mmCIF file of C-alpha atoms in Angstrom:
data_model
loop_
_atom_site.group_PDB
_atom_site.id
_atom_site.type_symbol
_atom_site.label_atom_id
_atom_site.label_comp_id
_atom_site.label_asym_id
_atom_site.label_seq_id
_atom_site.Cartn_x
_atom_site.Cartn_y
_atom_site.Cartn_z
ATOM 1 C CA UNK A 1 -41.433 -126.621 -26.601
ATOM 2 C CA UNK A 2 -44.563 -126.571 -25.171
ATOM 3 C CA UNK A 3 -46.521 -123.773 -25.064
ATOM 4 C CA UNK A 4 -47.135 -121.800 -21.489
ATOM 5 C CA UNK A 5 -50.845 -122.639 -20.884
ATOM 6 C CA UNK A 6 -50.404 -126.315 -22.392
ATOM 7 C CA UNK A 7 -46.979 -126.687 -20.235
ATOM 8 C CA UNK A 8 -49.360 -125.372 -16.938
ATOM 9 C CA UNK A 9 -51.993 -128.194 -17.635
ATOM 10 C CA UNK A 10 -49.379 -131.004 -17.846
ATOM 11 C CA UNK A 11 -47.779 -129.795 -14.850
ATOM 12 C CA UNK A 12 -51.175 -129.578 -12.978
ATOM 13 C CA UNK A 13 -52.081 -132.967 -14.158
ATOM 14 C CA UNK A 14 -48.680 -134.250 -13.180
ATOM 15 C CA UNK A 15 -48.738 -133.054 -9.792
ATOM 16 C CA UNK A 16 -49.908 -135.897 -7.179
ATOM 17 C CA UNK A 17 -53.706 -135.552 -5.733
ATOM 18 C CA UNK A 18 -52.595 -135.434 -2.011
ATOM 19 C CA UNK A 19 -50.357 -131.728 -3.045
ATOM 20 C CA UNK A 20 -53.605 -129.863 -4.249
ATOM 21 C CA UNK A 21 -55.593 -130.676 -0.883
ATOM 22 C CA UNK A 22 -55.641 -127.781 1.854
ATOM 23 C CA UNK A 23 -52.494 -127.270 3.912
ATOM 24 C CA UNK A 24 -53.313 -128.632 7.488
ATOM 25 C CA UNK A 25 -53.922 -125.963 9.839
ATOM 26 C CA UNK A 26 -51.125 -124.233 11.580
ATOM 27 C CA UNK A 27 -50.553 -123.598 15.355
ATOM 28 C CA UNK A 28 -49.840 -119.872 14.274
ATOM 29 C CA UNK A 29 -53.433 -119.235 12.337
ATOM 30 C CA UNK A 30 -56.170 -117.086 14.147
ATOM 31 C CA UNK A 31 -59.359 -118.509 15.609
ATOM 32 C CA UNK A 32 -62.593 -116.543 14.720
ATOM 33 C CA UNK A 33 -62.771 -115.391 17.899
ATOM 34 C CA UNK A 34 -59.654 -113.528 17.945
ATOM 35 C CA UNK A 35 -60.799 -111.319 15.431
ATOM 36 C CA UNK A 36 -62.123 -108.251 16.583
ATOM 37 C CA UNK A 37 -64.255 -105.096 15.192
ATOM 38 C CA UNK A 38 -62.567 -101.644 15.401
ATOM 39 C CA UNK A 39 -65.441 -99.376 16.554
ATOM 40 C CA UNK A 40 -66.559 -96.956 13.915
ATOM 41 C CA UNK A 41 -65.609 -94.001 15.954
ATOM 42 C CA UNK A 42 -62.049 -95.025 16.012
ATOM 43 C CA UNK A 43 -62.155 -95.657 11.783
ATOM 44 C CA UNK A 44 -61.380 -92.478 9.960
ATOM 45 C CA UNK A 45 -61.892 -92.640 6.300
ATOM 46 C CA UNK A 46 -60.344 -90.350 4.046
ATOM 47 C CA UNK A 47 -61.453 -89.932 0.495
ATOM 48 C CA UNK A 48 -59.051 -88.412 -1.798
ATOM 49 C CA UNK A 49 -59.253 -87.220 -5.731
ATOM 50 C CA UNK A 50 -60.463 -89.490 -8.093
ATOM 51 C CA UNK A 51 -62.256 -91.579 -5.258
ATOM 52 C CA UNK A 52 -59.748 -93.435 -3.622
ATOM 53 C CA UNK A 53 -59.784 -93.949 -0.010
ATOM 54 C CA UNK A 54 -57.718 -94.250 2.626
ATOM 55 C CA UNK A 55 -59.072 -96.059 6.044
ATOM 56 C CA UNK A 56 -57.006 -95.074 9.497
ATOM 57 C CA UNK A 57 -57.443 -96.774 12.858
ATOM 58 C CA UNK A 58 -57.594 -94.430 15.745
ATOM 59 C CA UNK A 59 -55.563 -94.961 18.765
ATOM 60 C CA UNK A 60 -57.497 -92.862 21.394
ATOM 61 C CA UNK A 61 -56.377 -95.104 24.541
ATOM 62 C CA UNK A 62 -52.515 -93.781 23.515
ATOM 63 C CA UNK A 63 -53.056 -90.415 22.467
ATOM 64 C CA UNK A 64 -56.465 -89.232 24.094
ATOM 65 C CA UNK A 65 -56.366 -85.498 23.642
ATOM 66 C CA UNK A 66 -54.973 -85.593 20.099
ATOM 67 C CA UNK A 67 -57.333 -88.152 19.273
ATOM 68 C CA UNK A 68 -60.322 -86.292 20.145
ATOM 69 C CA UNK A 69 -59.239 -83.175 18.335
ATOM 70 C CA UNK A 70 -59.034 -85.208 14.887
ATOM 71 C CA UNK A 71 -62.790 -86.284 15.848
ATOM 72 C CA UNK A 72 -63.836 -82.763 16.027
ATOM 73 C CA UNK A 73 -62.284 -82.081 12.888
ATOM 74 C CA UNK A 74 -63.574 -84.119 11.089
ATOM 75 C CA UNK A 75 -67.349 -83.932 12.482
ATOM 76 C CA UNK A 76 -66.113 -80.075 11.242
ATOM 77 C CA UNK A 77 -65.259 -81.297 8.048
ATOM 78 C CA UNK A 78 -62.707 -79.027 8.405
ATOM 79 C CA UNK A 79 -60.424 -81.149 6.306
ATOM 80 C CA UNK A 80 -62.098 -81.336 3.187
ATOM 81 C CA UNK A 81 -61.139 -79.246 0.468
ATOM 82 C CA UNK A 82 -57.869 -79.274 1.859
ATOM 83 C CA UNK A 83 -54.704 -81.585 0.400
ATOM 84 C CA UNK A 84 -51.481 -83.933 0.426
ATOM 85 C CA UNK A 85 -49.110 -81.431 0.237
ATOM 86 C CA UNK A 86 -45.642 -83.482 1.446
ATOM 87 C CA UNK A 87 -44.175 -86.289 0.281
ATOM 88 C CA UNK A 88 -40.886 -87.286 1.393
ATOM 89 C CA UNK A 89 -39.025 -90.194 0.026
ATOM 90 C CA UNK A 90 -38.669 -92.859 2.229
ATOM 91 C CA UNK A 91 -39.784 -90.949 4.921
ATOM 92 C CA UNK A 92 -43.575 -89.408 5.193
ATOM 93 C CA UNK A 93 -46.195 -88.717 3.448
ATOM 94 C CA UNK A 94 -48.254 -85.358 5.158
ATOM 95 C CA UNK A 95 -51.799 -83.766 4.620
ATOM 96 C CA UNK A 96 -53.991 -81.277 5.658
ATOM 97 C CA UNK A 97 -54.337 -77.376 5.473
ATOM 98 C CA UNK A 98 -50.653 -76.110 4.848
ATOM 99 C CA UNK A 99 -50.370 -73.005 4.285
ATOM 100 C CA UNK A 100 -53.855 -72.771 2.848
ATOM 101 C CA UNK A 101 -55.864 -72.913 5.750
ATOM 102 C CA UNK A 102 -54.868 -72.324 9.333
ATOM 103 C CA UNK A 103 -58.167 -70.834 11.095
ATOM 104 C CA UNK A 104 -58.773 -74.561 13.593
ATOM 105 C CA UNK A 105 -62.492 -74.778 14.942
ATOM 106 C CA UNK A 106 -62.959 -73.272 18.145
ATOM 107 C CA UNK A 107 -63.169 -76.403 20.267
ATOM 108 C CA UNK A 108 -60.147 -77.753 18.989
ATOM 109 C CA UNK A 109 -57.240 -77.570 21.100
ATOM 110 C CA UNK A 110 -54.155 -76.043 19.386
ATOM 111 C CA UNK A 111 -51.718 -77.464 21.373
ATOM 112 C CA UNK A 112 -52.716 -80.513 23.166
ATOM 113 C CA UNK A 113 -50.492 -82.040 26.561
ATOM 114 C CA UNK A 114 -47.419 -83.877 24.165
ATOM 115 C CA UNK A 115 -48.785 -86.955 24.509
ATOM 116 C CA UNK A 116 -45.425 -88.937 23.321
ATOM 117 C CA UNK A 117 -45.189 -91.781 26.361
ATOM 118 C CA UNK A 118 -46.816 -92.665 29.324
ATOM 119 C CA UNK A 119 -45.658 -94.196 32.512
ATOM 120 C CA UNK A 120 -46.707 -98.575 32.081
ATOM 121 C CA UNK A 121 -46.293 -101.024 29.422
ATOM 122 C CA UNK A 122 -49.737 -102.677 28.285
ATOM 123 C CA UNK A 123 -47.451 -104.778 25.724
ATOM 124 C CA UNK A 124 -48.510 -108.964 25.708
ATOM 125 C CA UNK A 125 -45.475 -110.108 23.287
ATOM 126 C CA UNK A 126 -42.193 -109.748 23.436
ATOM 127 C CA UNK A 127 -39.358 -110.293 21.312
ATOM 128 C CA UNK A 128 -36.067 -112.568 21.175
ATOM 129 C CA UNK A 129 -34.112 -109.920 20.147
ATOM 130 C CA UNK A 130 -33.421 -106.400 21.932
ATOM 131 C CA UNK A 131 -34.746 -103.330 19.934
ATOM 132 C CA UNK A 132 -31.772 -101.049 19.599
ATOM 133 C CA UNK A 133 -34.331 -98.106 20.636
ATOM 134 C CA UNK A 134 -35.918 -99.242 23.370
ATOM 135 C CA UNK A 135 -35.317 -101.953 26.334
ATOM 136 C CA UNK A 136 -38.177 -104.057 25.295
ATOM 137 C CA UNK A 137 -40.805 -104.466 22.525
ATOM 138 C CA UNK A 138 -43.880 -105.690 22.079
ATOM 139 C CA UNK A 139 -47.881 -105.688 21.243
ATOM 140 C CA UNK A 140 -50.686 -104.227 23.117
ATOM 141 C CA UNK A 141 -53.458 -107.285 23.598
ATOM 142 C CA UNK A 142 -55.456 -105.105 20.412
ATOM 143 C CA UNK A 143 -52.488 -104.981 18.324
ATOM 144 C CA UNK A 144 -50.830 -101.713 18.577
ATOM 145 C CA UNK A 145 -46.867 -101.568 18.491
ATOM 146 C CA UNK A 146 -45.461 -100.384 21.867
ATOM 147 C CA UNK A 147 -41.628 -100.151 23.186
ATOM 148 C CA UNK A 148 -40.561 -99.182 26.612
ATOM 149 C CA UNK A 149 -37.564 -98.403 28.507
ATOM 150 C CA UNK A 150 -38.671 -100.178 31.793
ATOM 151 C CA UNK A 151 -40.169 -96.721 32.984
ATOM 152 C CA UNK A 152 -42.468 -95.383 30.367
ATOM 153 C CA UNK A 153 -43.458 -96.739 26.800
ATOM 154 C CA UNK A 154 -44.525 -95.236 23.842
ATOM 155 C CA UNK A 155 -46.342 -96.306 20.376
ATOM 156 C CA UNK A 156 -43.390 -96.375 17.741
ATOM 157 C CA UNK A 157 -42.913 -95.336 14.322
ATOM 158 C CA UNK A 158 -43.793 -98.481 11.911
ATOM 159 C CA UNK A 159 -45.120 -98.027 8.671
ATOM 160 C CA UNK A 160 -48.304 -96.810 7.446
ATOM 161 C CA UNK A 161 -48.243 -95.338 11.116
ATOM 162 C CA UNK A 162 -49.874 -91.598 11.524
ATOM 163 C CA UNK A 163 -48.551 -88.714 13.541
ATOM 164 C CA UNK A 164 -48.990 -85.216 14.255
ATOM 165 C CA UNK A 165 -46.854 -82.722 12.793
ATOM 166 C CA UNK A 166 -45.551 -79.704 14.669
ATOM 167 C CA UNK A 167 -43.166 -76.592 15.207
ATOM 168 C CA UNK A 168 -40.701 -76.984 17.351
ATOM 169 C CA UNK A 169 -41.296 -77.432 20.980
ATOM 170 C CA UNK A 170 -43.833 -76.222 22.596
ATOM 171 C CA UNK A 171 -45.501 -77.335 20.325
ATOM 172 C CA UNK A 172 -47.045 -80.001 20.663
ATOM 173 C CA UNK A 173 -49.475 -80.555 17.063
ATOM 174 C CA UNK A 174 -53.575 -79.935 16.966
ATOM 175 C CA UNK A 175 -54.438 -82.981 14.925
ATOM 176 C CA UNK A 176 -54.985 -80.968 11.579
ATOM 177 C CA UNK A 177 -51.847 -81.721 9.849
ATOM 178 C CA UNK A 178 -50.843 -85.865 10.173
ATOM 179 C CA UNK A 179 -48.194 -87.898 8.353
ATOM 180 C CA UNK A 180 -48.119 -91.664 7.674
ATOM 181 C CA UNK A 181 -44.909 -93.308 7.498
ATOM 182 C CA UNK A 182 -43.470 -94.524 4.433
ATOM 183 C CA UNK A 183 -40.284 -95.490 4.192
ATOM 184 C CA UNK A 184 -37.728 -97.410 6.819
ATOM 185 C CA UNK A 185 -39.213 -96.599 10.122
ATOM 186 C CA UNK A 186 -38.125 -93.791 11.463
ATOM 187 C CA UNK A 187 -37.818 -94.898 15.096
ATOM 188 C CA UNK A 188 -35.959 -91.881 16.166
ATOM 189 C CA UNK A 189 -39.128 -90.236 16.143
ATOM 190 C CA UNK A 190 -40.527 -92.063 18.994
ATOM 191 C CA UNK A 191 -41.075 -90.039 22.017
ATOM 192 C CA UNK A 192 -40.636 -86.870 19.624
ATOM 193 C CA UNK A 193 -44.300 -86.902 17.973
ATOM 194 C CA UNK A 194 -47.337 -87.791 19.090
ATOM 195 C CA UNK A 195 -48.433 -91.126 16.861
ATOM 196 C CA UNK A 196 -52.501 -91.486 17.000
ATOM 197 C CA UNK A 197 -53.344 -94.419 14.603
ATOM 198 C CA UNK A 198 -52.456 -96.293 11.892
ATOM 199 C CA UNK A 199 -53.163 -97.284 7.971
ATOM 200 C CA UNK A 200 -54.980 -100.258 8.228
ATOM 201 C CA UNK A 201 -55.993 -99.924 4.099
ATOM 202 C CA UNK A 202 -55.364 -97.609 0.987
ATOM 203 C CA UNK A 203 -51.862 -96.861 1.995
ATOM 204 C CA UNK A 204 -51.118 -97.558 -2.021
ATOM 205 C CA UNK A 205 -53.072 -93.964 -2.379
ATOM 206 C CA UNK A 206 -50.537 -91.873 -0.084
ATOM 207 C CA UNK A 207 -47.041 -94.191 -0.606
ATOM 208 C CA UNK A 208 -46.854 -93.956 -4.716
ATOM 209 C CA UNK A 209 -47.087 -90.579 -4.831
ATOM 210 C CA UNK A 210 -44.855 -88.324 -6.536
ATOM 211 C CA UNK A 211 -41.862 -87.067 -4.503
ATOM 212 C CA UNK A 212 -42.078 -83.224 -3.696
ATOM 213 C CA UNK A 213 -39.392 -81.369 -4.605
ATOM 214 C CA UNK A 214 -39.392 -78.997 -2.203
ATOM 215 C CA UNK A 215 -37.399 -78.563 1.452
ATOM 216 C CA UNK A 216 -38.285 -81.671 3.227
ATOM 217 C CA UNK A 217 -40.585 -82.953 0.098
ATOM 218 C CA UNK A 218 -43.115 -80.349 0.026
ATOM 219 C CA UNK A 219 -44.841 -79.648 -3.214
ATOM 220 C CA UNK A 220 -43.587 -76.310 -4.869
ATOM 221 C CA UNK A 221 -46.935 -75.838 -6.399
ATOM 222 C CA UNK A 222 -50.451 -75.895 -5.857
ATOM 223 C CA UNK A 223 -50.689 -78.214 -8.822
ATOM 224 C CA UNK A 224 -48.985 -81.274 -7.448
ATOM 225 C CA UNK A 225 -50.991 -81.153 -4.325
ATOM 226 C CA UNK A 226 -53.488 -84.393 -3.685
ATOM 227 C CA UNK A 227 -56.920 -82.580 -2.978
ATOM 228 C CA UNK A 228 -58.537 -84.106 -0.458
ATOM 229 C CA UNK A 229 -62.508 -84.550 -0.735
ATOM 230 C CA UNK A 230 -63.504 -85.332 2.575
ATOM 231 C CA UNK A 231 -62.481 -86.664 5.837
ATOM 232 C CA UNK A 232 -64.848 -88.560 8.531
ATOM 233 C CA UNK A 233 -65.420 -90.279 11.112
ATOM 234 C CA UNK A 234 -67.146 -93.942 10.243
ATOM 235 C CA UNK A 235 -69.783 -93.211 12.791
ATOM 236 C CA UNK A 236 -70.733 -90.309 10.754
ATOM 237 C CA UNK A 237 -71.707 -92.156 8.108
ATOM 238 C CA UNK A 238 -74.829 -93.910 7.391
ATOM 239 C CA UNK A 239 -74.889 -97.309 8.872
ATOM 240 C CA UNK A 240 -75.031 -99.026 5.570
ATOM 241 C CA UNK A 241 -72.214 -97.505 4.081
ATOM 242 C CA UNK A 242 -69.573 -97.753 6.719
ATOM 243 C CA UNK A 243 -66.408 -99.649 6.271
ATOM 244 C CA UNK A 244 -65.724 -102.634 8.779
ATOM 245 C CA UNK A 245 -62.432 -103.574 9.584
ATOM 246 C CA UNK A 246 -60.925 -106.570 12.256
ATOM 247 C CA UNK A 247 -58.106 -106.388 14.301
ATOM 248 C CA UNK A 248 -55.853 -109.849 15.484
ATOM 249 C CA UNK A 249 -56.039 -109.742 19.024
ATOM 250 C CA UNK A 250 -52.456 -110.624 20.250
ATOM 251 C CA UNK A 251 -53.424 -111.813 23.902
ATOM 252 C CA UNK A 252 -53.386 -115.394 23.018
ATOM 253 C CA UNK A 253 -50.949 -118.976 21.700
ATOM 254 C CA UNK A 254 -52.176 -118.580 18.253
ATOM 255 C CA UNK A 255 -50.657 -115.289 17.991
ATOM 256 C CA UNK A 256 -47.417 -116.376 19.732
ATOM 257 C CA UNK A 257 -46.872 -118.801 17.406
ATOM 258 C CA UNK A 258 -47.364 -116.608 14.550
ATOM 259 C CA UNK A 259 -44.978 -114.338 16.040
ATOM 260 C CA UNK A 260 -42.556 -116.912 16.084
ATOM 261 C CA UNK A 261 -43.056 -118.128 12.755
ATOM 262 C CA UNK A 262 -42.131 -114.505 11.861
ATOM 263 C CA UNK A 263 -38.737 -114.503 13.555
ATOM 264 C CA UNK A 264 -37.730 -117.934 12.420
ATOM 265 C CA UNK A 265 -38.609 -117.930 8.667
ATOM 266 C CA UNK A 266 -38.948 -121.230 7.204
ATOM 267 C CA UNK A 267 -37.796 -123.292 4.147
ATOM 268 C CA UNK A 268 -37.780 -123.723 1.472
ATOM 269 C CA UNK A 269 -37.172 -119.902 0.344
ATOM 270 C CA UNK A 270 -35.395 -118.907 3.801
ATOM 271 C CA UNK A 271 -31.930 -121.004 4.273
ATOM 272 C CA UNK A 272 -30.892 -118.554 6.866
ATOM 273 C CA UNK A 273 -33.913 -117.415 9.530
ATOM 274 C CA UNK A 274 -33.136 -114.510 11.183
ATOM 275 C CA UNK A 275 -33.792 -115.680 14.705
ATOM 276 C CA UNK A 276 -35.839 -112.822 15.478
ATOM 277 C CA UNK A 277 -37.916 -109.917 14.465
ATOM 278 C CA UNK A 278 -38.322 -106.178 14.511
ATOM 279 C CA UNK A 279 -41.482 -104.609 15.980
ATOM 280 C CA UNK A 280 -42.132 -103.139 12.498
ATOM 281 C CA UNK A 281 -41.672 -106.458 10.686
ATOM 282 C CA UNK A 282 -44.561 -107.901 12.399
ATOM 283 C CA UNK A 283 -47.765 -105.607 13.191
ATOM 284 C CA UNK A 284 -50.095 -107.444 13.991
ATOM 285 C CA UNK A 285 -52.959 -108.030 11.233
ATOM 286 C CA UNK A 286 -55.690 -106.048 10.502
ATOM 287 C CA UNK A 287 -58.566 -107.233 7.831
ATOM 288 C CA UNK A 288 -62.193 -106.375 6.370
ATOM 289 C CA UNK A 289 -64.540 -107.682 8.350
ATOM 290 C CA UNK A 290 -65.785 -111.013 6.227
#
């Protein structure tokens, strides 16, 4: 028998010229100009213990009020210091003060208007199937997941999406505790919770954690909590040092066709396409900027 790295060569030597040239370019692949920068004031970048970070896209046009509390929290840097203190298996992941520090700056707004759906759909896309929550899906032209009901719509509750916690109604959540999604989408949350952004990178960092064994997956001690070093704004950073991320704008036939290609999986691995997708099986792509 031939041994693995001797077996690779013959293969590779074996395999005809015209298969190692570049796949021809797809209908569904993005132009360069359908990439587009996420402004630094709508990048917050969280950096956790040992260094790791964890990079969230803002979604101030969808939750404007909650949105601009988070951005005077963190020009506070009211979260550092503080921690990951819930982790919920196949459900959330949650951070922030606990029970460890509940004194909010005194511009912040404690409980903001619940900003859970307003009254038109932005969306660009739709989808071939019917969402079982909502009457119609779809993508705002930069990329965020939307559902409606023909009246109102609402951003919905896809992975590696962030929310605001809260009590129970009234309340409505200040922005200082937020939970990412990460487990099945929880779409019976939508209209419930005020969602303000999403993971765009470093979601390993916040889904691997251990579970909490506590009510609901909180941590039962102070010990298993994820201290959080700092939390800011991208703006606030030096101009050299901030992260820059992309988003796919959606508004055009490239990204129809990749939409496609997502609800009608191809062979040679899929014998069976689906024949249609769910909003949370295609978000729309997010990069580094190259």
């Amino acid at each position: 028998m031939l041994k693995p790295l001797l077996a690779l060569s013959a293969l590779a030597a074996a395999v005809p010229a015209t298969a190692q040239t570049a796949p021809a370019p797809s209908p569904a692949d993005a132009a360069p100009a359908d990439w587009r920068p996420i402004p630094d004031d709508e990048l917050l970048v969280m950096t956790l213990r040992g260094g790791h970070q964890v990079f969230i896209r803002l979604a101030p046009r969808y939750a404007p009020a909650h949105v601009a509390n988070i951005r005077k929290l963190a020009e506070a840097r009211w979260w550092d210091g503080t921690s990951v203190y819930r982790v919920q298996d196949n459900y959330v992941t949650q951070w922030g003060g606990g029970d460890d520090k509940t004194v909010l700056p005194p511009s912040v707004i404690e409980n903001p208007p619940a900003e859970y759906e307003w009254p038109r759909f932005d969306g660009v896309t739709s989808f071939a199937r019917t969402d079982p929550y909502a009457a119609k899906t779809g993508h705002s032209a930069d990329g965020w997941p939307l559902a409606t009901d023909g009246k109102s719509s609402w951003l919905t509750h896809c992975y590696g999406m962030v929310g605001v916690a809260r009590d129970l109604a009234p309340s409505t959540g200040s922005g200082a505790e937020l939970y990412t999604v990460i487990g099945h989408a929880p779409r019976h949350l939508d209209r419930n919770i005020a969602l303000v952004g999403r993971v765009v990178e470093g979601m390993q960092w916040l889904s691997s954690l251990p579970r909490g064994g506590g009510n609901l997956g909180v941590y039962e001690t102070p010990d298993e909590r994820l201290p959080i070093l700092s939390v800011r704004l991208a703006s606030q950073l030096p101009a050299d040092e901030r992260p820059r991320f992309e988003y796919r704008a959606t508004d055009n036939e490239r990204f129809a066709a990749w939409l496609k290609e997502r609800e009608n999986r191809k062979p040679p691995f899929f014998t069976v396409p689906a024949g249609g997708a769910d909003i949370c099986n295609a978000q729309a792509p997010i990069r580094r900027a190259p």
